[in-house]
Short mmCIF file of C-alpha atoms in Angstrom, two decimals:
data_model
loop_
_atom_site.label_atom_id
_atom_site.label_comp_id
_atom_site.label_asym_id
_atom_site.label_seq_id
_atom_site.Cartn_x
_atom_site.Cartn_y
_atom_site.Cartn_z
CA MET A 1319 106.29 267.62 152.73
CA LYS A 1320 103.56 270.22 152.49
CA THR A 1321 104.31 273.36 150.51
CA ASN A 1322 104.09 275.64 153.56
CA ALA A 1323 106.63 273.56 155.48
CA ARG A 1324 109.01 273.56 152.52
CA ARG A 1325 108.69 277.32 152.15
CA MET A 1326 109.41 277.78 155.87
CA SER A 1327 112.63 275.73 155.54
CA LEU A 1328 113.69 277.69 152.50
CA SER A 1329 113.06 280.91 154.39
CA MET A 1330 115.48 279.69 157.05
CA ALA A 1331 118.04 278.94 154.34
CA ALA A 1332 117.51 282.38 152.87
CA ALA A 1333 118.07 283.96 156.27
CA ALA A 1334 121.37 282.12 156.56
CA ALA A 1335 122.35 283.36 153.14
CA VAL A 1336 121.49 286.92 154.03
CA ALA A 1337 123.70 286.62 157.10
CA LEU A 1338 126.51 285.71 154.71
CA GLY A 1339 125.75 288.74 152.58
CA MET A 1340 124.56 286.64 149.65
CA SER A 1341 121.33 286.17 147.76
CA ILE A 1342 119.69 282.72 147.78
CA LEU A 1343 118.99 280.83 144.60
CA PRO A 1344 117.76 277.27 144.08
CA ALA A 1345 120.16 274.90 145.84
CA CYS A 1346 120.30 272.43 142.96
CA SER A 1347 118.87 272.32 139.50
CA GLY A 1348 117.21 268.95 139.98
CA ASP A 1349 118.23 265.81 138.09
CA ASP A 1350 121.81 266.12 136.86
CA SER A 1351 122.36 265.51 133.14
CA SER A 1352 125.51 263.37 133.46
CA GLU A 1353 124.95 259.68 132.79
CA ASP A 1354 126.16 256.74 134.84
CA LEU A 1355 128.92 254.85 133.06
CA ILE A 1356 129.10 251.15 132.20
CA GLY A 1357 132.24 249.08 132.64
CA ALA A 1358 134.18 247.23 129.95
CA ASN A 1359 132.62 244.20 128.29
CA GLU A 1360 134.27 241.23 130.01
CA ASP A 1361 133.30 238.89 127.17
CA ILE A 1362 135.75 240.46 124.72
CA GLY A 1363 139.51 240.78 124.81
CA SER A 1364 141.52 243.52 126.49
CA THR A 1365 144.31 245.64 125.03
CA SER A 1366 146.46 244.81 128.09
CA GLU A 1367 147.59 241.41 129.32
CA GLY A 1368 145.82 241.77 132.64
CA VAL A 1369 146.49 239.46 135.59
CA ALA A 1370 146.13 235.68 135.79
CA GLY A 1371 146.72 232.80 138.15
CA THR A 1372 146.94 232.81 141.94
CA ILE A 1373 147.44 236.25 143.51
CA ALA A 1374 148.21 236.76 147.20
CA VAL A 1375 145.43 238.13 149.37
CA GLY A 1376 146.11 241.81 150.09
CA THR A 1377 147.75 242.45 146.72
CA THR A 1378 146.93 245.86 145.24
CA LEU A 1379 145.72 245.91 141.64
CA LYS A 1380 145.09 248.87 139.37
CA SER A 1381 142.31 248.96 136.78
CA THR A 1382 143.28 249.71 133.18
CA THR A 1383 139.79 250.87 132.16
CA ASN A 1384 136.31 251.28 133.62
CA VAL A 1385 135.41 247.72 134.65
CA ASN A 1386 132.37 246.16 136.29
CA LEU A 1387 132.40 244.92 139.88
CA ARG A 1388 129.89 242.06 140.09
CA THR A 1389 128.23 239.96 142.79
CA GLY A 1390 129.80 236.78 141.38
CA PRO A 1391 132.53 235.49 139.03
CA GLY A 1392 130.84 235.89 135.65
CA THR A 1393 128.95 238.25 133.38
CA SER A 1394 125.56 236.82 134.41
CA TYR A 1395 125.95 238.28 137.89
CA LYS A 1396 124.56 241.65 138.93
CA ILE A 1397 126.80 244.73 138.63
CA LEU A 1398 127.43 246.32 142.03
CA HIS A 1399 129.17 249.34 140.54
CA VAL A 1400 131.92 250.25 138.08
CA VAL A 1401 135.56 250.48 139.13
CA PRO A 1402 136.94 253.59 137.37
CA SER A 1403 140.05 253.48 135.20
CA GLY A 1404 143.19 253.89 137.28
CA ALA A 1405 141.50 252.94 140.57
CA LYS A 1406 143.30 250.70 143.05
CA VAL A 1407 141.62 247.61 144.50
CA THR A 1408 142.64 244.95 147.00
CA VAL A 1409 142.57 241.20 146.32
CA GLU A 1410 140.27 239.37 148.78
CA ALA A 1411 140.72 235.75 147.59
CA LYS A 1412 143.89 234.30 146.04
CA ASP A 1413 142.31 232.06 143.38
CA PRO A 1414 140.34 233.43 140.42
CA LYS A 1415 137.15 231.86 139.08
CA ASN A 1416 136.39 232.07 135.37
CA GLY A 1417 139.07 234.76 135.11
CA PHE A 1418 137.35 236.89 137.77
CA TYR A 1419 139.00 237.93 141.04
CA LYS A 1420 137.33 238.64 144.34
CA ILE A 1421 138.39 242.20 145.18
CA LYS A 1422 137.49 245.15 147.37
CA HIS A 1423 137.00 248.63 145.93
CA ASP A 1424 136.00 251.64 148.03
CA GLY A 1425 134.63 249.35 150.76
CA THR A 1426 132.59 247.12 148.41
CA VAL A 1427 133.62 243.48 147.85
CA GLY A 1428 132.77 241.80 144.55
CA TRP A 1429 134.17 240.01 141.51
CA SER A 1430 135.92 241.67 138.58
CA SER A 1431 137.61 240.43 135.40
CA GLY A 1432 141.40 240.06 135.67
CA LYS A 1433 141.72 241.18 132.03
CA TYR A 1434 141.47 244.78 133.12
CA TYR A 1435 143.95 244.96 136.02
CA THR A 1436 147.68 245.22 136.56
CA THR A 1437 149.63 244.53 139.74
CA VAL A 1438 150.71 247.53 141.82
CA SER A 1439 152.02 245.88 144.98
CA SER A 1440 151.87 242.38 146.40
CA GLY A 1441 150.84 240.91 149.71
CA GLY A 1442 149.18 243.32 152.14
CA GLY A 1443 149.11 246.47 149.99
CA GLY A 1444 146.84 249.20 151.25
CA GLY A 1445 145.19 249.99 147.93
CA GLY A 1446 145.33 253.74 147.38
CA GLY A 1447 146.81 255.14 150.56
CA SER A 1448 145.11 256.46 153.69
CA LEU A 1449 142.96 259.56 154.05
CA SER A 1450 143.12 262.13 156.80
CA ALA A 1451 140.56 261.64 159.57
CA ALA A 1452 138.56 264.65 158.35
CA ARG A 1453 138.42 263.44 154.75
CA GLN A 1454 137.52 259.91 155.82
CA GLU A 1455 134.71 261.27 157.98
CA ALA A 1456 133.30 263.17 154.99
CA ILE A 1457 133.43 260.03 152.84
CA ASN A 1458 131.76 258.03 155.61
CA ARG A 1459 128.99 260.62 155.74
CA GLY A 1460 128.60 260.24 151.99
CA LYS A 1461 128.29 256.47 152.33
CA SER A 1462 125.59 256.79 154.99
CA MET A 1463 123.63 259.25 152.78
CA LYS A 1464 123.35 256.79 149.87
CA GLY A 1465 119.79 255.57 149.41
CA PHE A 1466 117.98 258.47 151.04
CA SER A 1467 115.58 260.60 149.02
CA TYR A 1468 116.21 263.91 147.33
CA TRP A 1469 114.77 266.71 149.48
CA TRP A 1470 115.04 270.13 147.87
CA GLY A 1471 116.28 272.82 150.26
CA HIS A 1472 117.14 270.39 153.04
CA GLY A 1473 119.91 268.23 154.48
CA ARG A 1474 119.29 265.54 157.07
CA TRP A 1475 119.83 261.78 157.29
CA ARG A 1476 120.62 258.87 159.57
CA PRO A 1477 124.22 257.66 160.15
CA GLU A 1478 123.17 254.01 159.91
CA GLY A 1479 121.76 254.54 156.43
CA PRO A 1480 118.20 254.39 155.11
CA THR A 1481 115.43 251.96 155.92
CA ALA A 1482 112.07 251.56 154.24
CA SER A 1483 110.54 253.84 156.87
CA THR A 1484 113.26 256.53 156.92
CA LYS A 1485 114.49 256.90 153.33
CA GLY A 1486 111.66 259.23 152.29
CA SER A 1487 110.43 259.89 148.77
CA CYS A 1488 110.35 262.73 146.25
CA SER A 1489 107.90 263.31 143.43
CA GLY A 1490 107.53 265.95 140.78
CA SER A 1491 110.07 268.30 139.22
CA CYS A 1492 112.14 270.34 141.66
CA PRO A 1493 111.94 273.00 142.89
CA SER A 1494 108.19 272.44 142.39
CA CYS A 1495 108.42 268.98 143.92
CA SER A 1496 106.88 267.23 146.91
CA HIS A 1497 108.71 265.26 149.60
CA SER A 1498 107.43 262.79 152.15
CA GLY A 1499 109.38 261.71 155.20
CA SER A 1500 111.74 263.39 157.65
CA TYR A 1501 115.09 262.61 155.98
CA GLY A 1502 116.84 263.40 152.71
CA ALA A 1503 118.88 266.17 151.13
CA ASP A 1504 119.51 268.08 147.95
CA CYS A 1505 122.99 268.32 146.44
CA SER A 1506 124.26 271.33 148.37
CA GLY A 1507 122.53 270.37 151.61
CA PHE A 1508 124.33 267.03 151.39
CA VAL A 1509 127.83 268.44 150.74
CA ALA A 1510 127.51 271.04 153.51
CA LYS A 1511 126.67 268.24 155.96
CA ALA A 1512 129.41 265.97 154.62
CA TRP A 1513 131.92 268.80 155.09
CA SER A 1514 130.39 269.87 158.44
CA ILE A 1515 130.24 273.54 157.46
CA PRO A 1516 129.64 275.72 159.30
CA SER A 1517 130.48 273.99 162.59
CA SER A 1518 126.87 274.38 163.69
CA ASN A 1519 125.87 272.14 160.76
CA ALA A 1520 127.87 269.09 161.89
CA ASP A 1521 124.97 266.93 163.17
CA ILE A 1522 123.65 264.98 160.19
CA THR A 1523 120.44 264.08 162.03
CA LYS A 1524 119.42 267.75 162.29
CA ASP A 1525 118.01 269.48 159.23
CA GLY A 1526 120.24 272.22 157.86
CA HIS A 1527 120.81 273.93 154.53
CA PRO A 1528 123.18 276.91 154.90
CA TYR A 1529 124.50 277.04 151.32
CA GLY A 1530 123.32 276.67 147.75
CA THR A 1531 125.45 275.98 144.69
CA ILE A 1532 125.61 279.75 144.11
CA HIS A 1533 127.62 279.91 147.34
CA PHE A 1534 129.81 276.88 146.70
CA VAL A 1535 130.81 278.14 143.26
CA GLY A 1536 132.01 281.42 144.79
CA SER A 1537 134.84 282.18 147.19
CA SER A 1538 134.60 281.54 150.92
CA SER A 1539 136.75 281.18 154.02
CA ASN A 1540 135.37 277.64 154.29
CA TRP A 1541 136.63 276.38 150.91
CA SER A 1542 138.89 277.26 147.99
CA THR A 1543 139.26 276.32 144.32
CA VAL A 1544 141.74 273.61 143.33
CA SER A 1545 142.76 272.11 140.01
CA ARG A 1546 140.48 269.34 138.78
CA GLY A 1547 143.61 267.38 137.97
CA SER A 1548 144.62 267.32 141.63
CA VAL A 1549 141.30 266.52 143.32
CA LYS A 1550 141.39 264.21 146.31
CA PRO A 1551 138.69 262.09 147.96
CA ALA A 1552 136.20 264.30 149.83
CA ASP A 1553 136.84 267.34 147.59
CA ALA A 1554 133.79 268.56 145.70
CA LEU A 1555 132.97 269.58 142.13
CA VAL A 1556 130.38 272.30 141.60
CA TYR A 1557 128.82 274.49 138.93
CA ASN A 1558 126.19 277.22 138.92
CA THR A 1559 125.17 278.81 135.64
CA ASN A 1560 122.13 280.99 135.00
CA GLY A 1561 120.43 279.88 138.20
CA ALA A 1562 121.02 276.16 137.63
CA GLY A 1563 123.65 274.25 139.56
CA HIS A 1564 124.83 270.98 141.03
CA ILE A 1565 127.53 269.79 143.43
CA ILE A 1566 129.02 266.33 144.04
CA LEU A 1567 131.37 264.84 146.62
CA TYR A 1568 134.36 263.36 144.77
CA SER A 1569 135.48 259.88 145.85
CA GLY A 1570 138.02 258.75 143.27
CA GLY A 1571 138.98 258.45 139.60
CA ASP A 1572 139.93 261.01 136.97
CA GLY A 1573 138.97 264.57 137.91
CA TRP A 1574 138.63 265.41 134.21
CA GLY A 1575 137.14 262.08 133.12
CA SER A 1576 135.42 259.12 134.75
CA MET A 1577 135.12 259.62 138.48
CA TYR A 1578 133.27 258.16 141.43
CA ALA A 1579 131.11 260.50 143.44
CA TYR A 1580 128.44 260.69 146.12
CA GLU A 1581 125.63 263.04 145.22
CA CYS A 1582 122.00 263.86 145.82
CA LYS A 1583 121.26 263.75 142.14
CA GLY A 1584 117.62 264.72 141.78
CA CYS A 1585 114.04 263.88 142.65
CA SER A 1586 113.83 260.68 140.61
CA ALA A 1587 117.36 259.41 141.33
CA GLY A 1588 117.66 260.31 145.01
CA CYS A 1589 121.02 260.26 146.78
CA VAL A 1590 123.41 257.89 145.05
CA TYR A 1591 126.99 256.75 144.58
CA GLY A 1592 128.42 255.84 141.21
CA LEU A 1593 130.72 256.45 138.28
CA ARG A 1594 130.04 259.60 136.30
CA THR A 1595 131.60 262.44 134.35
CA ALA A 1596 131.45 266.19 135.02
CA SER A 1597 131.34 268.78 132.25
CA SER A 1598 133.87 271.61 131.96
CA SER A 1599 131.35 273.85 133.76
CA TYR A 1600 132.28 272.19 137.03
CA LYS A 1601 135.13 273.49 139.15
CA ALA A 1602 136.83 271.64 142.00
CA ILE A 1603 136.72 273.01 145.53
CA ARG A 1604 138.41 271.91 148.75
CA ARG A 1605 137.32 272.44 152.32
CA ALA A 1606 139.56 274.77 154.29
CA GLY A 1607 142.17 272.93 156.34
CA TRP A 1608 142.30 269.88 154.04
#
């Protein structure tokens, strides 16, 4: 995106901020410093007994540590993502292979080592309970955002997810970065769209960026602070310190430790989903009405 076009969009964001009686600062600080986490080494023993043998399809299991979810039943297969400690998963096939079970976690089906799971409920368990329609919609928006590019000062993507022609690309170091394509978002543009705030910002296919992290970290009628120990899926964690900030959409895990989150992480990373930590600078916020 040319510099003039980016400045015009930022001017629109600034105007929205002025209407709220706030000053506008950079929406996100760029690439977040938190590192993605790696699951337990399946080739070594576990401190717990784990599960073994035939397990009924639909059984709910709970992970005892961060553990890899792979494309196949063995350590040579690609890691899809990491199931966080304490997460609940659902058994998809009754018989294990090489000690690995076919399971579903957060909508993704793969294989994971039985060493690192315990049984929660058998036969037809739901695996973590149901979300309200509003929270589920926010999570669904997060899922559709994954794979799009980071676009500083913007928020817009396609509900069907990215393609080679729509995902866009970012280069440079934001805010002095360049973007190509018509879709993407930065961290705060993404969360505002996922939360559909304000109501005029509900259409994810229309570009909008009403808030920066400086707004999310403050008080508002649209959200409130909650304890990080009581975060629920579709809550957010945000910080803004000395002009730098970041915000993520929480999906599951430990609010003070390893957690899953959707986020537009930075120019090089783009918009991603994965296991991460959040420093003590982050506070948890919840959309009004949730």
